[in-house]
Amino acid sequence: MKRIGMLLCISLLTIALLLAGCSSTPRQEDLYGKIFIYEKEGFGGNFFITVQEDGTFTYYEGSLSSYLGFGTWTLEGDLLTLTDTVREDHPRVFCFRFTGDELIYIAERSDEFTFIKVADGERFSAAKASS
């Protein structure tokens, strides 16, 4: 009887550890120090988003773009919301699914960028920021 109880306890512990390891809810800390680069590039070069630890972000739509976007970000579950506050009278919102290594654009919930069109489901891949 003790052996069955011990096997049951080990089985339940194994399942709990597996489930804990499968947790894919990203944390805010996972964003810090990352630059996300658009796979298809931007207007004349890389389109990238940089996320800072202080809750702000910047983005450039490419090397030929004269537009610099900036504002604040929030992360709820895996939904990253960037609020571009360049024009205080008309803030723009961009939504992404955050996987830890990628941002996946959600067009339906987002405003359009200034110089380029990013389609629903397009990916921005993470690169470590240089110190």
Coordinates of C-alpha atoms in Angstrom, one line a residue:
M1 CA 0.0 0.0 0.0
K2 CA 2.9 2.4 0.8
R3 CA 4.4 1.7 -2.6
I4 CA 1.2 2.6 -4.4
G5 CA 0.9 5.8 -2.4
M6 CA 4.5 6.7 -3.1
L7 CA 4.1 6.0 -6.9
L8 CA 0.9 8.1 -6.9
C9 CA 2.8 10.9 -5.1
I10 CA 5.7 10.8 -7.5
S11 CA 3.3 10.7 -10.5
L12 CA 1.4 13.8 -9.2
L13 CA 4.7 15.6 -8.5
T14 CA 5.9 14.8 -12.1
I15 CA 2.7 16.1 -13.6
A16 CA 2.9 19.3 -11.5
L17 CA 6.5 19.9 -12.6
L18 CA 5.7 19.3 -16.3
L19 CA 2.8 21.7 -16.1
A20 CA 4.9 24.4 -14.4
G21 CA 7.5 24.0 -17.1
C22 CA 4.9 24.5 -19.8
S23 CA 3.9 27.9 -18.5
S24 CA 4.4 30.2 -21.4
T25 CA 3.2 33.5 -19.9
P26 CA 5.9 36.0 -20.6
R27 CA 7.1 38.4 -17.9
Q28 CA 7.8 42.1 -18.3
E29 CA 11.4 41.3 -17.5
D30 CA 11.6 39.2 -20.7
L31 CA 11.2 42.5 -22.7
Y32 CA 14.0 44.5 -21.0
G33 CA 17.0 45.1 -23.2
K34 CA 15.5 43.6 -26.3
I35 CA 15.3 45.1 -29.8
F36 CA 12.6 43.5 -32.0
I37 CA 13.4 43.6 -35.8
Y38 CA 10.8 43.3 -38.5
E39 CA 11.6 40.3 -40.7
K40 CA 10.6 42.1 -43.9
E41 CA 12.6 45.2 -43.1
G42 CA 11.1 48.7 -43.1
F43 CA 11.3 51.8 -45.2
G44 CA 14.9 51.6 -46.6
G45 CA 16.3 49.3 -43.9
N46 CA 15.5 47.6 -40.6
F47 CA 12.3 48.5 -38.9
F48 CA 12.8 47.9 -35.2
I49 CA 11.2 48.4 -31.8
T50 CA 13.3 48.9 -28.6
V51 CA 11.6 48.2 -25.3
Q52 CA 13.0 49.8 -22.2
E53 CA 12.7 48.7 -18.6
D54 CA 11.3 52.1 -17.5
G55 CA 8.0 51.3 -19.4
T56 CA 8.9 53.3 -22.5
F57 CA 9.7 52.2 -26.1
T58 CA 11.0 53.7 -29.4
Y59 CA 10.7 52.5 -32.9
Y60 CA 12.1 53.4 -36.3
E61 CA 10.3 52.3 -39.4
G62 CA 13.5 52.1 -41.4
S63 CA 16.7 54.0 -42.1
L64 CA 15.0 56.3 -44.7
S65 CA 12.1 57.0 -42.4
S66 CA 12.0 60.4 -40.8
Y67 CA 9.5 59.2 -38.2
L68 CA 10.6 58.2 -34.7
G69 CA 7.8 56.6 -32.7
F70 CA 7.9 56.6 -28.9
G71 CA 5.6 56.2 -25.9
T72 CA 4.7 53.7 -23.2
W73 CA 4.0 50.0 -23.2
T74 CA 2.0 47.5 -21.1
L75 CA 2.1 43.7 -21.0
E76 CA -1.0 41.8 -19.9
G77 CA -0.6 38.1 -20.2
D78 CA 1.0 37.7 -23.6
L79 CA -0.6 40.9 -25.1
L80 CA 1.9 43.7 -25.5
T81 CA 0.4 47.1 -26.2
L82 CA 2.5 50.0 -27.4
T83 CA 0.9 53.5 -27.1
D84 CA 2.7 56.0 -29.4
T85 CA 2.4 59.4 -27.7
V86 CA 4.3 61.5 -30.3
R87 CA 1.1 63.3 -31.0
E88 CA -0.5 63.9 -27.6
D89 CA -3.8 64.8 -29.2
H90 CA -4.0 61.5 -31.2
P91 CA -2.1 58.7 -29.5
R92 CA -1.7 55.5 -31.7
V93 CA -1.9 52.0 -30.4
F94 CA -0.1 48.9 -31.7
C95 CA -0.8 45.4 -30.3
F96 CA 1.4 42.3 -30.4
R97 CA 1.4 38.8 -29.0
F98 CA 4.7 38.4 -27.1
T99 CA 6.2 35.0 -27.2
G100 CA 9.5 35.8 -25.5
D101 CA 11.5 35.8 -28.7
E102 CA 9.1 37.4 -31.1
L103 CA 6.4 40.1 -31.3
I104 CA 3.5 39.0 -33.5
Y105 CA 1.5 41.9 -34.9
I106 CA -2.2 42.1 -34.3
A107 CA -3.6 44.3 -37.1
E108 CA -7.2 44.2 -36.0
R109 CA -6.5 45.9 -32.7
S110 CA -3.8 48.3 -34.0
D111 CA -3.4 51.6 -35.8
E112 CA -1.3 51.7 -38.9
F113 CA 2.4 52.6 -38.9
T114 CA 3.4 55.8 -40.7
F115 CA 5.4 54.7 -43.7
I116 CA 4.9 50.9 -44.0
K117 CA 2.1 48.4 -43.8
V118 CA 2.6 45.5 -41.4
A119 CA 0.1 42.7 -42.0
D120 CA -1.7 40.7 -39.3
G121 CA 0.6 38.0 -38.0
E122 CA 3.9 39.5 -39.2
R123 CA 6.7 38.9 -36.8
F124 CA 9.4 41.1 -35.2
S125 CA 12.3 38.9 -34.0
A126 CA 14.2 39.6 -30.8
A127 CA 17.9 40.5 -30.8
K128 CA 19.9 41.3 -27.6
A129 CA 20.6 45.0 -27.2
S130 CA 24.3 45.8 -27.1
S131 CA 25.5 47.3 -23.9

